[in-house]
Coordinates of C-alpha atoms and ligand atoms in Angstrom, one line a residue:
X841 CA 88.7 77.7 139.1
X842 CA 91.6 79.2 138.5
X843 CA 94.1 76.3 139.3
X844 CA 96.4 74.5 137.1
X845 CA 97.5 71.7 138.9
X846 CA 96.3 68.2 138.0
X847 CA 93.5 67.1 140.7
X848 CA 93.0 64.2 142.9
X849 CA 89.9 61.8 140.5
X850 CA 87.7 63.0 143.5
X851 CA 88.2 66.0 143.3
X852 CA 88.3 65.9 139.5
X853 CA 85.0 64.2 139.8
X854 CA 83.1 67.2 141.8
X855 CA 84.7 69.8 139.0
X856 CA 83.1 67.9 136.3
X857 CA 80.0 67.8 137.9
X858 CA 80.3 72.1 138.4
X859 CA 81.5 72.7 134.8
X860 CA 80.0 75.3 133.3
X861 CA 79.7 74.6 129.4
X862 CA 79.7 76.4 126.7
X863 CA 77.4 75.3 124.3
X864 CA 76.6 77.6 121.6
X865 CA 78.7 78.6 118.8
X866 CA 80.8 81.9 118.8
X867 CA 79.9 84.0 116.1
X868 CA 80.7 87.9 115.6
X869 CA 81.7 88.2 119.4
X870 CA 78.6 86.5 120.3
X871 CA 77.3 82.8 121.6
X872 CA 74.1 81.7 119.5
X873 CA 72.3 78.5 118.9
X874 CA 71.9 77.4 114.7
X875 CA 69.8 79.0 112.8
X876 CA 67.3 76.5 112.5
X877 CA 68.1 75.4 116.2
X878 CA 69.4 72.1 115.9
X879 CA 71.5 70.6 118.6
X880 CA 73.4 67.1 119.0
X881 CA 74.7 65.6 121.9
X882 CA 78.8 64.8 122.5
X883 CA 79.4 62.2 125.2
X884 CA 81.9 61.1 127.3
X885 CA 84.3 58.1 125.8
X886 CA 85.0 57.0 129.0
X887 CA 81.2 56.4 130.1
X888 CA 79.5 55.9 126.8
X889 CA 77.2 58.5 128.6
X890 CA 76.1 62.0 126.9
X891 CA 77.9 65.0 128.2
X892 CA 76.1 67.9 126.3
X893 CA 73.5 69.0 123.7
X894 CA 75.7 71.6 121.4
X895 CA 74.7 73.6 118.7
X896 CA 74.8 72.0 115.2
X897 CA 75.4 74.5 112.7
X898 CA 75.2 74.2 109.0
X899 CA 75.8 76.2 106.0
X900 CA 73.4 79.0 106.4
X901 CA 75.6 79.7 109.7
X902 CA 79.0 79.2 108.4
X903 CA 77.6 82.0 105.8
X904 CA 76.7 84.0 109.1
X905 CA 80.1 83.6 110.3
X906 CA 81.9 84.0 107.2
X907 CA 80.1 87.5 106.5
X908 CA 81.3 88.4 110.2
X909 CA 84.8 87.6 109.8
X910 CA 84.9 89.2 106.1
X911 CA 83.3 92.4 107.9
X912 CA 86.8 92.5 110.1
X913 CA 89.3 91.5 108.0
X914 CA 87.8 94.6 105.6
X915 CA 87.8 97.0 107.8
X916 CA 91.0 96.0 109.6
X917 CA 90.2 95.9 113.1
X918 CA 92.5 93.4 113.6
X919 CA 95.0 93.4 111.0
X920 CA 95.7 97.3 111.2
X921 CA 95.7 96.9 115.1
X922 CA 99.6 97.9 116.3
X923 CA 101.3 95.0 116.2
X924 CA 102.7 95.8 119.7
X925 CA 99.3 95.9 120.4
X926 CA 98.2 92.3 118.6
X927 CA 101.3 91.4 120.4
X928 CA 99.9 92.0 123.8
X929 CA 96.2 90.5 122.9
X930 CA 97.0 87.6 122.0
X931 CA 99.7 86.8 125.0
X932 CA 96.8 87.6 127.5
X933 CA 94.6 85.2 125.2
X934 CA 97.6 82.5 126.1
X935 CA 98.0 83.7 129.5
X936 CA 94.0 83.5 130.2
X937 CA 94.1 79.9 128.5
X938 CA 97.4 79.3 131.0
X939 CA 95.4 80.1 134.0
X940 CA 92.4 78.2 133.6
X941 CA 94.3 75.1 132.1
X942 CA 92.4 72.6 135.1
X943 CA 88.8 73.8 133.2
X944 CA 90.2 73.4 130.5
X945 CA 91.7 69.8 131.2
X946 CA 88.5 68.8 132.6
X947 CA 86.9 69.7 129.6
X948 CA 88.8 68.0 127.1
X949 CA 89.4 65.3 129.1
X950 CA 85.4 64.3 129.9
X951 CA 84.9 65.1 125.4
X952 CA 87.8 63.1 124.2
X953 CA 88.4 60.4 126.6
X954 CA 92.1 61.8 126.7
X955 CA 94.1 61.6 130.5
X956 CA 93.7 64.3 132.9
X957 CA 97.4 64.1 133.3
X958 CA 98.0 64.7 129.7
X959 CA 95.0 67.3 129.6
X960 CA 96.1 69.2 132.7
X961 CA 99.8 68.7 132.2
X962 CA 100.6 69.1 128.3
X963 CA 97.6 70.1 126.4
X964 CA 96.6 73.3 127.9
X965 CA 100.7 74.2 128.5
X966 CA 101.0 73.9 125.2
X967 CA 98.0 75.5 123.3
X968 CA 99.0 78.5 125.7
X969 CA 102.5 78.2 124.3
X970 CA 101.3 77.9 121.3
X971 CA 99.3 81.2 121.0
X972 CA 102.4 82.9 123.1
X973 CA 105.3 81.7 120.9
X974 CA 103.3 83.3 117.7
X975 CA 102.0 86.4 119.2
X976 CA 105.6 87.0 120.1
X977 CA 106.9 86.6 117.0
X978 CA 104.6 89.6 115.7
X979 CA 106.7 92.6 115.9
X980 CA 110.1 90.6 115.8
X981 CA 109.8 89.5 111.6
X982 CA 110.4 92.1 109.5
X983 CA 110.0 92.6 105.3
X984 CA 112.7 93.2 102.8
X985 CA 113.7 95.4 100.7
X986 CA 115.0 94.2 97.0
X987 CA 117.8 95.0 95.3
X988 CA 116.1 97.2 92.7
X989 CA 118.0 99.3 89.9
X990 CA 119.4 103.4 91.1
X991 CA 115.9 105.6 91.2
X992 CA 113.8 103.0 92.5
X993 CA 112.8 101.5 96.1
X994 CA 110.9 97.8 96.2
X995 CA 109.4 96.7 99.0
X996 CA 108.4 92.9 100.2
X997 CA 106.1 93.0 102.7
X998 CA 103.7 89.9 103.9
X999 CA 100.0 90.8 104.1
X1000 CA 97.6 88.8 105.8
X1001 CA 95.5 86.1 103.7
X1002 CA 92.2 88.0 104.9
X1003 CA 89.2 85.1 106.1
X1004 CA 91.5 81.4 107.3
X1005 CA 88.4 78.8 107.3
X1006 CA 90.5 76.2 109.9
X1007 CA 89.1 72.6 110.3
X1008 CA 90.6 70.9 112.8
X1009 CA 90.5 66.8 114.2
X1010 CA 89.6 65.3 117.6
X1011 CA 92.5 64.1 118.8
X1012 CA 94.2 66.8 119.9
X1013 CA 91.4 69.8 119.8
X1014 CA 92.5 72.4 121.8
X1015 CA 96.3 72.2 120.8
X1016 CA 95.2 72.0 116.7
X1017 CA 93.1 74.5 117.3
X1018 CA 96.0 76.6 118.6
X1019 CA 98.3 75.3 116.3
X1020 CA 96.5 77.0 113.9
X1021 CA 94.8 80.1 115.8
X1022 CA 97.9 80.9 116.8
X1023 CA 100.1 81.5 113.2
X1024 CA 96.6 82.9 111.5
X1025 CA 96.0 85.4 114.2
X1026 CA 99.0 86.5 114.6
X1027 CA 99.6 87.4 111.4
X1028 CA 96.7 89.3 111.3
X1029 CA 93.9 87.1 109.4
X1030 CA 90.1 86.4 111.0
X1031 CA 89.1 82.7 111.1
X1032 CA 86.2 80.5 111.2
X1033 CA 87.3 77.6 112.9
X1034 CA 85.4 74.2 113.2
X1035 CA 86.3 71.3 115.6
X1036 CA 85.5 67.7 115.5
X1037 CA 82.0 67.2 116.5
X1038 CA 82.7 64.9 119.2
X1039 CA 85.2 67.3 121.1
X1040 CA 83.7 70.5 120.4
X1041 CA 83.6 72.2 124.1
X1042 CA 87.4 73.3 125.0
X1043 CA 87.4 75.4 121.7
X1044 CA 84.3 76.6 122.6
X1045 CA 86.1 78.0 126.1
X1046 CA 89.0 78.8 124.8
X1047 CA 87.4 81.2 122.1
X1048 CA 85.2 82.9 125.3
X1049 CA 88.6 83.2 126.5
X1050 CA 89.5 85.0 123.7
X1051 CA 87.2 87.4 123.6
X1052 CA 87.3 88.3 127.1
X1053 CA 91.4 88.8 126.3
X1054 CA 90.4 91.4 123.6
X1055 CA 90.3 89.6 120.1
X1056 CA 87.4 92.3 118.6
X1057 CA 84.3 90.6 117.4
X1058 CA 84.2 88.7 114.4
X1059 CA 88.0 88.0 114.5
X1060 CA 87.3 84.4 115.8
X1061 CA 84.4 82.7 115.2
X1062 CA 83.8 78.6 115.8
X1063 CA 81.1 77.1 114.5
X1064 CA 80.2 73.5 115.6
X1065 CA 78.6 70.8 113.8
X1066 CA 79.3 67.7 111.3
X1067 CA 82.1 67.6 108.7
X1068 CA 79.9 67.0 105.6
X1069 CA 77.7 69.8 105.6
X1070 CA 79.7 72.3 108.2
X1071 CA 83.4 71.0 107.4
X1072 CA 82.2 71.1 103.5
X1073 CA 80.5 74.7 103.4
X1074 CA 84.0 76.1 104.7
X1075 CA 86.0 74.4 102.1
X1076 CA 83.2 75.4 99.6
X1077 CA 83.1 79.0 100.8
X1078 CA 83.9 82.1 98.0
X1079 CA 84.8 84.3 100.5
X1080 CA 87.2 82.2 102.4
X1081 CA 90.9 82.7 101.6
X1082 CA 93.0 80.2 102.7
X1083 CA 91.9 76.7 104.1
X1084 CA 93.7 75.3 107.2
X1085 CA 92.7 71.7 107.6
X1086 CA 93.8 68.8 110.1
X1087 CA 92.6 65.4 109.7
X1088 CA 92.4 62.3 107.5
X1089 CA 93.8 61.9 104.1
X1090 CA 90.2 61.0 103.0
X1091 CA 88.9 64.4 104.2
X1092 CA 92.0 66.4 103.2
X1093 CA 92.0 65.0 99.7
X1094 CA 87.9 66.6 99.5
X1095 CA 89.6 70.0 100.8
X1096 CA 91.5 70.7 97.7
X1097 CA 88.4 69.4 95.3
X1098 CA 86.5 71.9 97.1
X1099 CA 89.0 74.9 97.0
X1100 CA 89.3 73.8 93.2
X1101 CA 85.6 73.9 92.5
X1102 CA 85.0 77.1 94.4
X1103 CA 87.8 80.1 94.3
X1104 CA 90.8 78.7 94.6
X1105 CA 91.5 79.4 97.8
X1106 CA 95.0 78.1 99.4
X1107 CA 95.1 75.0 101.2
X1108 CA 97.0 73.9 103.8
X1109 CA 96.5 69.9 104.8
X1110 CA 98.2 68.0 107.9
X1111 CA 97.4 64.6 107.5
X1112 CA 97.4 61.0 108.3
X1113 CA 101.0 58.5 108.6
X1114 CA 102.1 55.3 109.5
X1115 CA 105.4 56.2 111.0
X1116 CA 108.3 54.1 111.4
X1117 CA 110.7 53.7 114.5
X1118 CA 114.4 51.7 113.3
X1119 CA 115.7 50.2 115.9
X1120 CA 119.4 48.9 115.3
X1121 CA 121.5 46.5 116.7
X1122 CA 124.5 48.8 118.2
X1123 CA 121.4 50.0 120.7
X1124 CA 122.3 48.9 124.1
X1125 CA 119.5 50.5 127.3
X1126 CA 116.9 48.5 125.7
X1127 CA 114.8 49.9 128.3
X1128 CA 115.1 53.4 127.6
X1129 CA 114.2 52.4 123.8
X1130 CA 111.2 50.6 124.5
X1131 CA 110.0 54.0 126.8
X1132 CA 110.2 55.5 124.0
X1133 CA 108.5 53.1 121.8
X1134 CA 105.9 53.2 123.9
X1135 CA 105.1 57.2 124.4
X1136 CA 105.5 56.8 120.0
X1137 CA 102.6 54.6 119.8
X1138 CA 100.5 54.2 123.2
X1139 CA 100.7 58.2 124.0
X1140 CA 97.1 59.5 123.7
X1141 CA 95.7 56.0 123.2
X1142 CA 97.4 55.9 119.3
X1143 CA 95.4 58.4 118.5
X1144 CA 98.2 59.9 117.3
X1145 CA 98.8 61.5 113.7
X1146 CA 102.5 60.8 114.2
X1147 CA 102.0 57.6 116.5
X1148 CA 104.9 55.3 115.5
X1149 CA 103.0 52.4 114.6
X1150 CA 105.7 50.4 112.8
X1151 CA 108.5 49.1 114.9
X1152 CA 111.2 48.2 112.7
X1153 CA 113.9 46.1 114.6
X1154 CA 117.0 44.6 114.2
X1155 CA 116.6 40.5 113.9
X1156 CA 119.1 40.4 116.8
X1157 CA 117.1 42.6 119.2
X1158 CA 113.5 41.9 118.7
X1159 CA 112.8 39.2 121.4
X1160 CA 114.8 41.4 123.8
X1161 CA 113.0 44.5 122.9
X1162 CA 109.7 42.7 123.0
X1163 CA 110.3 41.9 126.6
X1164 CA 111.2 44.9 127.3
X1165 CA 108.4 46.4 125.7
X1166 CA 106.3 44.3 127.7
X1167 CA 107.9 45.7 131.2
X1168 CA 107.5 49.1 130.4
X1169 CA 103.9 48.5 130.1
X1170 CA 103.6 48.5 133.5
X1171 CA 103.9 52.2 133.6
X1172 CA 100.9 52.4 131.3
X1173 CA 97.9 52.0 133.4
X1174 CA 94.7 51.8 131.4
X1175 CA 91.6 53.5 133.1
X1176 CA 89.5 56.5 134.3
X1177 CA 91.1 59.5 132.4
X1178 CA 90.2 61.4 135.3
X1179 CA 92.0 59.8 137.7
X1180 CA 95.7 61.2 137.8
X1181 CA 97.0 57.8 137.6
X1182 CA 95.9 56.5 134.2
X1183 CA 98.1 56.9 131.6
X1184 CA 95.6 56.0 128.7
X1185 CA 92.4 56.4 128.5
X1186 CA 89.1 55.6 126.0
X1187 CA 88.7 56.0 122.6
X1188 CA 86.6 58.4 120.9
X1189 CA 84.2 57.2 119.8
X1190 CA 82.5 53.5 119.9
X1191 CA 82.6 53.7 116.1
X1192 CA 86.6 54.3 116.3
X1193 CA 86.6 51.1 119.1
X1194 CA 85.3 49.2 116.8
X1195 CA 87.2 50.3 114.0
X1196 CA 90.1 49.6 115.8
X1197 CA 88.9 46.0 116.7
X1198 CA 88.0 45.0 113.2
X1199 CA 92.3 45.9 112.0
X1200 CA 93.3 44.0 115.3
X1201 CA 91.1 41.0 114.2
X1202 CA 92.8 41.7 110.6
X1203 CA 96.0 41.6 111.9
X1204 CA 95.2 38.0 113.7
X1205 CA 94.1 37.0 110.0
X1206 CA 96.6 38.2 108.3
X1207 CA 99.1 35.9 110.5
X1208 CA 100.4 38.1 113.2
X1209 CA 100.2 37.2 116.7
X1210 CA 99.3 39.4 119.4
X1211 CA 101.9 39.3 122.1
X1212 CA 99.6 41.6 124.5
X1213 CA 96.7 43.5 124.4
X1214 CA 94.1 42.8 121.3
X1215 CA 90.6 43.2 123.0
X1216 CA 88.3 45.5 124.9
X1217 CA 89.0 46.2 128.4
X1218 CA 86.7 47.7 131.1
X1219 CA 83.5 47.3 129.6
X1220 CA 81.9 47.5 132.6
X1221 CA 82.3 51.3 132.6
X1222 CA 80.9 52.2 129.6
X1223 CA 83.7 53.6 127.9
X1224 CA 85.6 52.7 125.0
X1225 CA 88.7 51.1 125.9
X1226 CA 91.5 48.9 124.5
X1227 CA 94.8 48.5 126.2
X1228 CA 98.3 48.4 124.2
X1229 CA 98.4 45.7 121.8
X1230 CA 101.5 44.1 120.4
X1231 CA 101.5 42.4 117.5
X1232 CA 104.5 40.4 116.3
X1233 CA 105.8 38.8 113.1
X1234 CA 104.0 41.6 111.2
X1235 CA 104.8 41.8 107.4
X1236 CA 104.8 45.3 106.2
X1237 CA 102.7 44.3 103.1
X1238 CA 100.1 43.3 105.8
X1239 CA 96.9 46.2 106.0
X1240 CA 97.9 46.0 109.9
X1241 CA 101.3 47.3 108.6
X1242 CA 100.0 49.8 105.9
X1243 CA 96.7 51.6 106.9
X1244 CA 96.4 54.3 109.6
X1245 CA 94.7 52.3 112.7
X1246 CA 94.9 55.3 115.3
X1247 CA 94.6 53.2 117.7
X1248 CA 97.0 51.8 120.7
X1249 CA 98.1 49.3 118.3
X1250 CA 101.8 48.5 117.7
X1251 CA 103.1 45.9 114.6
X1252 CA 106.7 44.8 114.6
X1253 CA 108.5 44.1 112.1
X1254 CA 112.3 42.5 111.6
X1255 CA 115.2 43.1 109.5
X1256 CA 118.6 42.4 109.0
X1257 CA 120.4 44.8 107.4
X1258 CA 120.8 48.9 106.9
X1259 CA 119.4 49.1 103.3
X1260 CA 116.2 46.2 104.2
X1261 CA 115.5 48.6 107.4
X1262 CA 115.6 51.9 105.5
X1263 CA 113.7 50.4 102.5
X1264 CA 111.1 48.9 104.9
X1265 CA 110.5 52.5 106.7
X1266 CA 110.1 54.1 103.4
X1267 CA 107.5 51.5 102.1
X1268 CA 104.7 53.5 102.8
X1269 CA 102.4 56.1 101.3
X1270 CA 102.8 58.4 104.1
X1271 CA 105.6 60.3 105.1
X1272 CA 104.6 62.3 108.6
X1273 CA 107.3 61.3 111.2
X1274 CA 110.4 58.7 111.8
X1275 CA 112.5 57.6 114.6
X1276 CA 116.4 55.5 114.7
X1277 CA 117.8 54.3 117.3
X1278 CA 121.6 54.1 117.1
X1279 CA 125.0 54.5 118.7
X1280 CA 126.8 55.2 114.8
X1281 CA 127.2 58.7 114.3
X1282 CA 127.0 58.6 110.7
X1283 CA 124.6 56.0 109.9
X1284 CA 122.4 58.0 112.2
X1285 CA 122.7 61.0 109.9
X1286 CA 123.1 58.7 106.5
X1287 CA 119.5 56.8 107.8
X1288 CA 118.1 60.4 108.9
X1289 CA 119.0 61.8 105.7
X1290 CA 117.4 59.2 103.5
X1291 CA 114.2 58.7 105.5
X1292 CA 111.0 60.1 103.4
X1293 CA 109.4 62.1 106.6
X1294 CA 109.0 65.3 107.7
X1295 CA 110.2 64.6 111.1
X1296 CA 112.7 62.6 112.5
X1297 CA 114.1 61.3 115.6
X1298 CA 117.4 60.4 116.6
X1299 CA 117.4 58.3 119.4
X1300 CA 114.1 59.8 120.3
X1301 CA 110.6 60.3 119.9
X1302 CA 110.3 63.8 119.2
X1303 CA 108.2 66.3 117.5
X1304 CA 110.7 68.8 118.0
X1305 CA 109.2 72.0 120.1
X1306 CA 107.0 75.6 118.9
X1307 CA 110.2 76.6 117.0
X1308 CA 110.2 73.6 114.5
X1309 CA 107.7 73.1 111.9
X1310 CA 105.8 69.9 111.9
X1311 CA 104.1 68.6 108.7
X1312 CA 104.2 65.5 106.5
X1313 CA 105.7 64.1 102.9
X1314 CA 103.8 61.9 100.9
X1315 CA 100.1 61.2 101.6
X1316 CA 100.7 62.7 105.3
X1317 CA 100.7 66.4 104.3
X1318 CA 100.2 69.2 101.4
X1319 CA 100.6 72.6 100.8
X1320 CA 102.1 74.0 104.8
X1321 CA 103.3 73.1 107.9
X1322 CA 102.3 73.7 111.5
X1323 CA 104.0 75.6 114.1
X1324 CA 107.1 77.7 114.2
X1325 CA 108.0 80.5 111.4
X1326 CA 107.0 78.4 108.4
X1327 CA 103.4 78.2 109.7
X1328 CA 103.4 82.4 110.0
X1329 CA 104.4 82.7 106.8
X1330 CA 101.6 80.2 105.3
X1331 CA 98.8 82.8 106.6
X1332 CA 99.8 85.8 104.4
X1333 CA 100.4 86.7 101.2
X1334 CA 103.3 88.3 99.1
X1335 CA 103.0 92.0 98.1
X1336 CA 105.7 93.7 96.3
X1337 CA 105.0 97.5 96.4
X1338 CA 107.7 99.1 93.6
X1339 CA 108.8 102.7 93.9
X1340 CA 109.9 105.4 91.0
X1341 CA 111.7 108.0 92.9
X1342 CA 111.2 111.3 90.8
X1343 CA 114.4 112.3 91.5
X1344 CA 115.6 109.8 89.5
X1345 CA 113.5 111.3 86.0
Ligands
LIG125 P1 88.6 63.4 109.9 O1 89.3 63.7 108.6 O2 87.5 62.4 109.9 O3 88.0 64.8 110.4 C1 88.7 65.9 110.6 C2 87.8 67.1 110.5 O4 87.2 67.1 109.2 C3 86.6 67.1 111.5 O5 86.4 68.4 112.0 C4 85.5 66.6 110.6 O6 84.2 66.9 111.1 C5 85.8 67.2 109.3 N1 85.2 66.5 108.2 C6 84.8 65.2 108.1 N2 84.3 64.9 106.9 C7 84.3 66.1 106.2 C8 83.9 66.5 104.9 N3 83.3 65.6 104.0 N4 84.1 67.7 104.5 C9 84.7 68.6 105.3 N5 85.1 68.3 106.5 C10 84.9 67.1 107.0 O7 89.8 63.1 110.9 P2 89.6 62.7 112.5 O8 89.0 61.3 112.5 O9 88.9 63.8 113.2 O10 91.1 62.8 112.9 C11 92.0 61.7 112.7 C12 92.8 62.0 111.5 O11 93.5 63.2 111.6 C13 93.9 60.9 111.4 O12 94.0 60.5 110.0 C14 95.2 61.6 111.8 O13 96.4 61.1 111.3 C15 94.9 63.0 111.4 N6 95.7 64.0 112.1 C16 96.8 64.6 111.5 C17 97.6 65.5 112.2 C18 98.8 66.2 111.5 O14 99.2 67.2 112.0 N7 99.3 65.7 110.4 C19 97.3 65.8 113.5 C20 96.2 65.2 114.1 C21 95.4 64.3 113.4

């Protein structure tokens, strides 16, 4: 199957039914069950049914895998590869990933619950990219040479880290995966790399893919299982250098105990948010805002690190926007993810349903009213659904207002002027993304200036592209970012090498 078009839900259907699985983790260049041969089973969200029995590691096989991917960062069959020749791996790795993108969609979308045209169409695109944009970047960033006094040469070269242990989240797992595969490959480190237990199978592929693109053994290995004994015996690990991790505050926050308690290591943390999008009064295609809105907080069911789940609005423009809001959820059919006409699809887990419930039924205490949405849908099926929820007259003191929901799950908000609008977005303990809507030049840049997030966007919702770096202020990030040239740089460390010319004695 070699086709990357998005298929008809029949034909989507049939696929599913003649996927063949990967199962068992990827260690040293080769699949193997756990050492003691425990399995658990990942189902589908949108079926409630079970999927697959994968392999459930532990810490006896993260010390496997560690030992493996020690072995080839010491003897440098990776880093001391050309990097013309790194270069060239890793692109067909991307290309490989490129060409079997339907698989792939199929994949993630049957373990995550996530839209086949979102699997098919964006995903797999951009984990490919992903991998491409850093391989490229290889043999195109160069070291330096200091200053140093007559009679002596310094150098500044980057080295790689040695062993990245990555831990990634289940919203997204094939592009966090890449997002960062892609920087600590390149630049020339082995990994051990563990998803989300519910959506362990596309990484699973994806690493076959590698190998069979060239990446020598060792180099990448996944193990699969839970976060507190897996997740934890990677953060825990001596021989582990530098700690990539996606995911909750909560979990993040353990990261840095255990790199404190153990060696040290660096660590990197992408985290949770609660992002704001200002919407001013000068806006006047109310329409093209709330499309916006929407993709801010209803793309990939909410379950969305950036998800803009505050909408901040001018007094003047709420019950317009509202309505508006309310149109544009017509182009947001709730259903099958398989079928190339939903537009959102279940949620992960019936655990993450119900969490989600229990803030909308918060929300209703707390005195906001629901203006759509606000129960289960489509229970008929199984799955784990809600549709997009509204909820209006939110305060921002409100938990609704203040805790991640990750969930379809919108609160609005009003203000009235510049400095109440600004002050509201920034009332937060997270920091990860922001978006303004406005005609005014300068208060765009003034608002943009003063907004406490690592990304913003001006009269859009964007994330930016491969050659921005992504990462949060506040609670929503430490240490990195992902993507673009700050990500490479995170994955290596700093060597000067200083020279005595004996000329110069
Ligand atoms: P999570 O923190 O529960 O899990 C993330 C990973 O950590 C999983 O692989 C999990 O198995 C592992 N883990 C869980 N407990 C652990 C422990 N005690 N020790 C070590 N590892 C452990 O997060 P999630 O529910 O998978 O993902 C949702 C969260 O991720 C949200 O908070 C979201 O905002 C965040 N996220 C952030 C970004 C970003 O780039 N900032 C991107 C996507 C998701």
């Amino acid at each position: 199957m070699t086709d990357t078009l998005v298929p008809a839900a029949e034909a989507a259907r049939a696929e599913v039914a003649a996927l063949r699985l990967r199962t068992q983790m990827l260690i040293d260049g080769q699949f193997r069950d756990a050492l003691d041969g425990t399995r658990f089973t990942t189902h589908n969200p949108a079926t409630g049914q079970p999927i697959a029995d994968v392999a459930e590691g532990g810490p006896a096989d993260v010390d496997v895998a560690v030992a493996a991917a020690r072995r080839a960062a010491d003897d440098g069959r990776w880093s001391r590869v050309s990097p013309g020749d790194r270069k060239r791996i890793l692109i067909r790795w991307a290309d490989l990933i490129e060409a079997n993108g339907r698989e792939l969609g199929l994949i993630e979308t049957i373990d995550a619950g996530k839209p086949i045209v979102d699997t098919v169409g964006l995903d797999m695109p951009e984990t490919a990219t992903c991998i491409r944009w850093h391989a490229e970047a290889i043999d195109k960033l160069y070291g330096q040479v200091a200053p140093s006094p007559e009679g002596t040469i310094a150098t500044i070269t980057q080295e790689p880290c040695g062993v990245v242990g990555a831990v990634i989240p289940w919203n997204y797992p094939a592009q966090m995966a890449a997002w960062k595969l892609g920087p600590a490959l390149a630049t020339g480190n082995t990994v051990v790399i563990k998803p989300a237990s519910t959506t362990s199978l596309s990484l699973l592929r994806i690493a076959e893919l590698g190998a069979e693109a060239g990446l020598p053994d060792g180099v990448l290995n996944v193990v699969t299982g839970p976060g507190d004994t897996v997740g934890e015996a990677i953060g825990r690990h001596p021989d582990i250098d530098c700690l990539a991790f996606t995911g909750s505050t909560e979990v993040g926050r353990r990261f840095l105990t255990y790199a404190a308690e153990s060696n040290l290591k660096r660590v990197l943390l992408e985290l949770g948010g609660k992002s704001p999008q200002i919407v001013f009064d000068d806006v006047t295609d109310l329409a093209a805002v709330a499309a916006n809105v929407a993709v801010a907080i209803f793309w990939n069911m909410g379950e969305n690190c950036s998800a803009g789940s505050r909408l901040i609005v001018h007094r003047s423009k709420r019950a317009a926007l509202l309505e508006a809001i309310q149109a544009e959820l017509a182009n947001w059919p709730v259903g099958d993810p398989l079928d190339p006409a939903t537009k959102i699809g279940a949620l992960i887990s019936r655990g993450h349903m119900e969490r989600v419930l229990e803030y909308i039924d918060i929300g209703r205490a707390e005195g906001a009213r629901v203006v759509t949405g606000g129960q289960r849908i489509l229970e008929e099926s199984g799955g784990w659904f809600i549709p997009p929820t509204v909820f209006d007259g939110v305060r921002n003191d409100m938990r609704i207002a203040r805790e991640e929901i990750f969930g379809p799950v919108l609160s609005v908000i009003e203000f009235e002027t510049e400095t109440e609008a600004l002050a509201l977005a920034n009332d937060t303990p997270y920091g990860l993304a922001a978006s303004l809507y406005t005609h005014d030049f300068d208060r765009a840049h003034r608002v943009a200036r003063d907004l406490k997030a690592g990304v913003v966007g001006i009269n859009a919702y964007s994330e930016g592209d491969m050659t921005t770096p992504f990462g949060g202020y506040k609670l929503s990030g430490f240490g990195g970012h992902d993507k673009s040239v700050h990500a490479h740089g995170q994955y290596t460390e700093t060597k000067t090498v200083w020279i005595q010319l004996r000329s110069a004695g």
